[in-house]
Amino acid sequence: YLFYGIEKLLIDNACDYIVKKYINSGMEIFNLTNFEGKDLDEKDIISACETLPIMNEKRVIFVKDVAAFSENVSDKFYDFLDNLADYVIIIFLDTNDNLNKVKKFYKYFSKRKRNVEFTQLKGRDIYKFVEGYITRKNKKIYNVDLSYLISKSSYGSRNVDISLYDLKNEIDKIIALTKTDTITRDIIDSSLTENTDTNIFMFLDAMCERDTEKVLIEFRNLHSLNEPIQKILFMLTRQVRLLIIYKTLSFARYRESDIMSEMGVKKYEYSKIQRFSRNFKLEFLYDFYKMILEFDEKIKTSSGEDLILFEMLIVKFTS
């Protein structure tokens, strides 16, 4: 098999599972081999594959950093893989997702359906992962707080590069702070590192829910994190533009897939815009878009009034 993708934790978990399933405890030294792909010779792999397992039905071989190894693989090696002995499990690992997928090595596994990609978890999968991990640590968490934890972590965000390993580390800190058997929102807030990406989306959601008090709080949070006014304005402008596109095209009875394509968003963001659109009339959105342009011009020419002007803009949008 070829294991590759951006989620190294999932790859590591899969490898651990294979070792535990196929190699008897204490026999790893005889039946488990790890190779590094850099400067690795095909003959070394072939030799390891031809070595019989000891007191085991299977022998497991991992070839790490396979991108380096894959550049100079011979046709004879592919023939060898096609005729691999039944007692051998060999896994090629590309944990940095560096493998060139247009070259023969990747295509060899793809053609045989032996390529397994470990992508970022989405939807229910990320919820099951986090809940399962917390349960294994003998802690509980209510569904509403589970959703809050995942949202606040920014895992899956388009603008923040957070892996499952990063998320797991954050959960470990939360668990360490939890003195009872249940993780609460207060503990989550006290543990998770604030990041501007999370705050911006909380700010935009509050804007579209027309919750003036909450928006002002989130805006001040962003300001305390030194988030530039221009970036916040850019994200707000984008949100208003998406609302305008959705309302215009849905009124014209465009298909949902065509509206998503025109907006340039995925299903999750589309569903949020769809829900938020009920809070606004199209005429208001056009008028507010003009206000944004006027505001942008004002902050370029004024000094020291940016925060006050933006808060006035927030009140106009949410009132």
Short mmCIF file of C-alpha atoms in Angstrom, two decimals:
data_model
loop_
_atom_site.label_atom_id
_atom_site.label_comp_id
_atom_site.label_asym_id
_atom_site.label_seq_id
_atom_site.Cartn_x
_atom_site.Cartn_y
_atom_site.Cartn_z
CA TYR A 1 0.00 0.00 0.00
CA LEU A 2 0.87 3.65 -0.39
CA PHE A 3 -0.19 5.88 2.51
CA TYR A 4 -0.08 9.62 1.89
CA GLY A 5 -1.82 12.86 2.79
CA ILE A 6 -1.66 15.87 5.10
CA GLU A 7 -2.89 14.19 8.30
CA LYS A 8 0.20 12.53 9.71
CA LEU A 9 -1.64 11.52 12.89
CA LEU A 10 -4.09 9.38 10.91
CA ILE A 11 -1.22 7.76 9.02
CA ASP A 12 0.64 7.04 12.26
CA ASN A 13 -2.52 5.57 13.82
CA ALA A 14 -3.06 3.31 10.81
CA CYS A 15 0.53 2.08 10.97
CA ASP A 16 0.26 1.39 14.70
CA TYR A 17 -2.94 -0.56 14.08
CA ILE A 18 -1.25 -2.71 11.42
CA VAL A 19 1.68 -3.50 13.70
CA LYS A 20 -0.56 -4.45 16.63
CA LYS A 21 -2.86 -6.54 14.41
CA TYR A 22 -0.23 -8.53 12.53
CA ILE A 23 2.80 -8.75 14.84
CA ASN A 24 2.75 -10.58 18.16
CA SER A 25 3.78 -8.47 21.13
CA GLY A 26 7.51 -8.72 21.76
CA MET A 27 8.26 -10.00 18.25
CA GLU A 28 8.64 -6.61 16.58
CA ILE A 29 12.43 -6.86 16.54
CA PHE A 30 12.18 -9.90 14.23
CA ASN A 31 9.16 -9.05 12.09
CA LEU A 32 9.07 -5.26 11.77
CA THR A 33 11.42 -3.28 9.52
CA ASN A 34 11.54 0.50 9.02
CA PHE A 35 13.38 2.03 6.08
CA GLU A 36 14.08 5.68 5.28
CA GLY A 37 13.45 6.43 1.61
CA LYS A 38 16.44 8.74 1.15
CA ASP A 39 19.41 6.87 -0.35
CA LEU A 40 17.49 3.57 0.02
CA ASP A 41 18.41 0.78 -2.40
CA GLU A 42 15.74 -1.47 -3.90
CA LYS A 43 17.86 -4.50 -2.98
CA ASP A 44 17.49 -3.70 0.74
CA ILE A 45 13.69 -3.77 0.46
CA ILE A 46 13.72 -6.97 -1.60
CA SER A 47 16.01 -8.65 0.91
CA ALA A 48 13.71 -7.67 3.81
CA CYS A 49 10.66 -8.93 1.92
CA GLU A 50 12.33 -12.28 1.24
CA THR A 51 13.12 -12.81 4.93
CA LEU A 52 10.58 -15.15 6.49
CA PRO A 53 8.66 -14.00 9.60
CA ILE A 54 9.63 -15.58 12.91
CA MET A 55 6.81 -16.99 15.06
CA ASN A 56 4.42 -14.80 13.09
CA GLU A 57 2.21 -15.16 10.03
CA LYS A 58 3.19 -11.76 8.67
CA ARG A 59 6.23 -9.57 8.28
CA VAL A 60 5.57 -5.79 8.19
CA ILE A 61 7.81 -3.32 6.36
CA PHE A 62 7.47 0.46 6.33
CA VAL A 63 9.30 2.63 3.81
CA LYS A 64 9.24 6.23 5.08
CA ASP A 65 9.87 9.41 3.06
CA VAL A 66 8.99 7.50 -0.08
CA ALA A 67 9.04 10.61 -2.30
CA ALA A 68 12.84 10.49 -2.37
CA PHE A 69 12.89 6.75 -3.08
CA SER A 70 10.22 6.90 -5.80
CA GLU A 71 12.29 8.98 -8.22
CA ASN A 72 14.52 6.09 -9.35
CA VAL A 73 12.42 2.93 -9.05
CA SER A 74 13.14 0.32 -11.72
CA ASP A 75 10.61 -1.74 -13.68
CA LYS A 76 12.03 -4.87 -12.03
CA PHE A 77 11.01 -3.52 -8.63
CA TYR A 78 7.42 -3.06 -9.80
CA ASP A 79 7.47 -6.65 -11.08
CA PHE A 80 8.71 -7.74 -7.65
CA LEU A 81 5.84 -5.93 -5.93
CA ASP A 82 3.35 -7.62 -8.27
CA ASN A 83 4.59 -11.00 -7.05
CA LEU A 84 5.06 -10.19 -3.37
CA ALA A 85 4.85 -13.14 -0.99
CA ASP A 86 1.62 -13.48 1.03
CA TYR A 87 3.46 -13.19 4.34
CA VAL A 88 4.70 -9.66 3.56
CA ILE A 89 2.88 -6.39 4.28
CA ILE A 90 4.80 -3.45 2.86
CA ILE A 91 3.60 0.12 3.34
CA PHE A 92 5.18 3.08 1.53
CA LEU A 93 4.69 6.32 3.48
CA ASP A 94 4.54 9.88 2.21
CA THR A 95 3.74 11.71 5.45
CA ASN A 96 4.82 15.10 4.09
CA ASP A 97 2.58 14.79 1.03
CA ASN A 98 5.54 15.41 -1.28
CA LEU A 99 4.92 12.59 -3.75
CA ASN A 100 4.60 13.57 -7.40
CA LYS A 101 1.22 12.13 -8.38
CA VAL A 102 1.78 12.34 -12.12
CA LYS A 103 4.72 9.95 -12.09
CA LYS A 104 4.77 6.17 -12.38
CA PHE A 105 5.24 5.34 -8.69
CA TYR A 106 1.96 6.91 -7.60
CA LYS A 107 0.13 5.64 -10.69
CA TYR A 108 1.30 2.09 -9.93
CA PHE A 109 -0.58 2.09 -6.59
CA SER A 110 -3.51 4.11 -7.89
CA LYS A 111 -4.14 1.68 -10.75
CA ARG A 112 -4.24 -1.23 -8.29
CA LYS A 113 -6.38 0.72 -5.78
CA ARG A 114 -3.62 0.43 -3.20
CA ASN A 115 -3.28 4.17 -2.58
CA VAL A 116 -4.81 5.47 0.63
CA GLU A 117 -5.05 9.22 1.18
CA PHE A 118 -5.36 10.57 4.71
CA THR A 119 -7.06 13.94 4.29
CA GLN A 120 -8.28 16.48 6.81
CA LEU A 121 -11.30 15.20 8.71
CA LYS A 122 -14.63 16.84 7.92
CA GLY A 123 -18.21 16.83 9.14
CA ARG A 124 -19.12 14.09 11.58
CA ASP A 125 -15.68 12.49 11.28
CA ILE A 126 -13.94 15.27 13.19
CA TYR A 127 -16.64 15.17 15.88
CA LYS A 128 -16.25 11.40 16.28
CA PHE A 129 -12.46 11.74 16.42
CA VAL A 130 -12.50 14.38 19.18
CA GLU A 131 -15.28 12.73 21.18
CA GLY A 132 -13.57 9.33 20.89
CA TYR A 133 -10.24 10.74 22.04
CA ILE A 134 -11.83 12.46 25.02
CA THR A 135 -13.70 9.27 25.96
CA ARG A 136 -10.48 7.23 25.83
CA LYS A 137 -9.01 9.73 28.29
CA ASN A 138 -11.91 8.96 30.67
CA LYS A 139 -13.54 12.36 30.24
CA LYS A 140 -16.98 13.48 29.03
CA ILE A 141 -18.12 16.45 27.00
CA TYR A 142 -21.62 17.61 26.08
CA ASN A 143 -22.41 17.87 22.35
CA VAL A 144 -22.82 21.64 22.45
CA ASP A 145 -19.40 22.05 24.10
CA LEU A 146 -17.88 19.54 21.68
CA SER A 147 -19.04 21.72 18.78
CA TYR A 148 -17.71 24.80 20.54
CA LEU A 149 -14.30 23.19 21.13
CA ILE A 150 -13.91 22.21 17.47
CA SER A 151 -15.07 25.61 16.25
CA LYS A 152 -12.77 27.49 18.61
CA SER A 153 -9.79 25.31 17.64
CA SER A 154 -10.14 26.46 13.99
CA TYR A 155 -9.48 22.92 12.74
CA GLY A 156 -10.70 22.78 9.15
CA SER A 157 -10.52 26.53 8.67
CA ARG A 158 -9.43 27.70 5.24
CA ASN A 159 -7.05 30.26 6.67
CA VAL A 160 -5.37 28.40 9.54
CA ASP A 161 -3.04 25.45 9.10
CA ILE A 162 -3.98 23.23 12.05
CA SER A 163 -3.38 19.49 11.92
CA LEU A 164 -4.92 16.73 14.02
CA TYR A 165 -1.68 16.58 16.00
CA ASP A 166 -2.14 20.27 16.85
CA LEU A 167 -5.77 19.66 17.82
CA LYS A 168 -4.81 16.63 19.92
CA ASN A 169 -2.24 18.71 21.79
CA GLU A 170 -4.88 21.34 22.55
CA ILE A 171 -7.27 18.66 23.81
CA ASP A 172 -4.54 17.22 26.03
CA LYS A 173 -4.11 20.66 27.64
CA ILE A 174 -7.87 20.91 28.19
CA ILE A 175 -7.97 17.44 29.75
CA ALA A 176 -5.06 18.34 32.05
CA LEU A 177 -7.02 21.37 33.30
CA THR A 178 -10.23 19.39 33.82
CA LYS A 179 -10.41 18.30 37.47
CA THR A 180 -13.89 16.75 37.17
CA ASP A 181 -15.06 14.07 34.74
CA THR A 182 -16.69 16.59 32.35
CA ILE A 183 -15.03 19.18 30.10
CA THR A 184 -16.84 22.53 30.26
CA ARG A 185 -16.84 25.61 28.08
CA ASP A 186 -15.03 27.63 30.75
CA ILE A 187 -12.14 25.18 30.68
CA ILE A 188 -12.08 25.27 26.87
CA ASP A 189 -11.93 29.09 26.93
CA SER A 190 -9.15 29.12 29.51
CA SER A 191 -7.04 26.61 27.60
CA LEU A 192 -7.40 27.17 23.88
CA THR A 193 -5.09 29.75 22.38
CA GLU A 194 -7.00 32.61 20.86
CA ASN A 195 -6.45 33.11 17.14
CA THR A 196 -7.74 35.84 14.89
CA ASP A 197 -9.20 33.47 12.33
CA THR A 198 -11.66 32.03 14.83
CA ASN A 199 -12.59 35.50 16.07
CA ILE A 200 -13.17 36.86 12.58
CA PHE A 201 -15.67 34.11 11.77
CA MET A 202 -17.39 34.56 15.12
CA PHE A 203 -17.53 38.28 14.33
CA LEU A 204 -19.05 37.65 10.87
CA ASP A 205 -21.60 35.17 12.24
CA ALA A 206 -22.70 37.67 14.87
CA MET A 207 -22.95 40.38 12.20
CA CYS A 208 -25.23 38.21 10.07
CA GLU A 209 -27.32 37.27 13.10
CA ARG A 210 -27.70 41.02 13.69
CA ASP A 211 -26.58 40.67 17.30
CA THR A 212 -25.17 44.13 17.96
CA GLU A 213 -23.85 43.47 21.45
CA LYS A 214 -22.07 40.26 20.45
CA VAL A 215 -20.59 41.84 17.31
CA LEU A 216 -19.11 44.71 19.27
CA ILE A 217 -17.56 42.27 21.75
CA GLU A 218 -16.05 40.18 18.94
CA PHE A 219 -14.80 43.31 17.18
CA ARG A 220 -13.01 44.45 20.35
CA ASN A 221 -11.54 40.96 20.72
CA LEU A 222 -10.13 41.26 17.23
CA HIS A 223 -8.75 44.68 18.04
CA SER A 224 -7.08 43.32 21.20
CA LEU A 225 -5.42 40.66 19.01
CA ASN A 226 -4.04 43.49 16.80
CA GLU A 227 -6.09 42.43 13.79
CA PRO A 228 -5.87 45.20 11.14
CA ILE A 229 -9.07 47.09 10.41
CA GLN A 230 -8.49 46.61 6.69
CA LYS A 231 -8.51 42.83 7.02
CA ILE A 232 -11.73 42.85 9.05
CA LEU A 233 -13.26 45.16 6.47
CA PHE A 234 -12.17 42.87 3.65
CA MET A 235 -13.86 39.87 5.29
CA LEU A 236 -17.03 41.88 5.96
CA THR A 237 -17.10 43.11 2.36
CA ARG A 238 -16.76 39.54 1.14
CA GLN A 239 -19.63 38.42 3.39
CA VAL A 240 -21.95 41.14 2.12
CA ARG A 241 -21.01 40.35 -1.48
CA LEU A 242 -21.82 36.64 -0.93
CA LEU A 243 -25.19 37.55 0.58
CA ILE A 244 -25.98 39.75 -2.43
CA ILE A 245 -25.01 37.03 -4.90
CA TYR A 246 -27.05 34.41 -3.06
CA LYS A 247 -30.20 36.51 -2.77
CA THR A 248 -29.98 37.70 -6.38
CA LEU A 249 -29.45 34.25 -7.90
CA SER A 250 -31.87 32.40 -5.63
CA PHE A 251 -34.57 34.97 -6.52
CA ALA A 252 -33.80 34.26 -10.18
CA ARG A 253 -34.30 30.53 -9.39
CA TYR A 254 -30.75 29.41 -10.17
CA ARG A 255 -29.87 25.88 -9.15
CA GLU A 256 -28.10 25.49 -5.81
CA SER A 257 -24.96 24.05 -7.46
CA ASP A 258 -24.78 27.02 -9.85
CA ILE A 259 -25.14 29.51 -6.99
CA MET A 260 -22.37 27.78 -5.03
CA SER A 261 -20.14 27.87 -8.10
CA GLU A 262 -20.80 31.58 -8.67
CA MET A 263 -20.14 32.35 -5.01
CA GLY A 264 -16.97 30.26 -5.02
CA VAL A 265 -17.77 28.58 -1.69
CA LYS A 266 -18.23 25.05 -0.39
CA LYS A 267 -21.38 23.48 1.03
CA TYR A 268 -20.76 24.45 4.67
CA GLU A 269 -20.24 28.14 3.99
CA TYR A 270 -23.08 28.12 1.45
CA SER A 271 -25.51 26.76 4.04
CA LYS A 272 -24.53 29.53 6.46
CA ILE A 273 -25.02 32.25 3.85
CA GLN A 274 -28.35 30.68 2.92
CA ARG A 275 -29.48 30.83 6.54
CA PHE A 276 -28.16 34.35 7.16
CA SER A 277 -29.77 35.73 3.99
CA ARG A 278 -33.20 35.57 5.65
CA ASN A 279 -32.13 38.41 7.94
CA PHE A 280 -31.61 40.94 5.13
CA LYS A 281 -33.42 42.53 2.24
CA LEU A 282 -31.49 42.83 -1.00
CA GLU A 283 -31.96 46.60 -1.12
CA PHE A 284 -30.42 46.94 2.34
CA LEU A 285 -27.39 44.87 1.32
CA TYR A 286 -26.79 47.05 -1.75
CA ASP A 287 -27.05 50.19 0.38
CA PHE A 288 -24.71 48.77 3.01
CA TYR A 289 -22.19 47.76 0.36
CA LYS A 290 -22.03 51.45 -0.62
CA MET A 291 -21.52 52.35 3.07
CA ILE A 292 -18.54 49.98 3.20
CA LEU A 293 -16.95 51.69 0.21
CA GLU A 294 -17.50 55.09 1.82
CA PHE A 295 -16.04 53.83 5.10
CA ASP A 296 -12.99 52.46 3.31
CA GLU A 297 -12.40 55.89 1.80
CA LYS A 298 -12.84 57.63 5.17
CA ILE A 299 -10.30 55.51 7.06
CA LYS A 300 -7.75 56.17 4.32
CA THR A 301 -8.10 59.91 4.80
CA SER A 302 -8.89 60.24 8.55
CA SER A 303 -6.67 59.58 11.54
CA GLY A 304 -7.51 58.06 14.91
CA GLU A 305 -11.21 57.52 14.19
CA ASP A 306 -11.06 54.04 12.65
CA LEU A 307 -12.51 52.17 15.64
CA ILE A 308 -15.36 54.62 16.19
CA LEU A 309 -16.26 54.65 12.48
CA PHE A 310 -16.21 50.86 12.28
CA GLU A 311 -18.40 50.51 15.37
CA MET A 312 -20.88 52.93 13.79
CA LEU A 313 -20.85 50.75 10.68
CA ILE A 314 -21.52 47.66 12.82
CA VAL A 315 -24.53 49.30 14.48
CA LYS A 316 -25.99 50.28 11.09
CA PHE A 317 -25.65 46.70 9.81
CA THR A 318 -27.10 44.99 12.88
CA SER A 319 -29.86 47.39 13.97
#
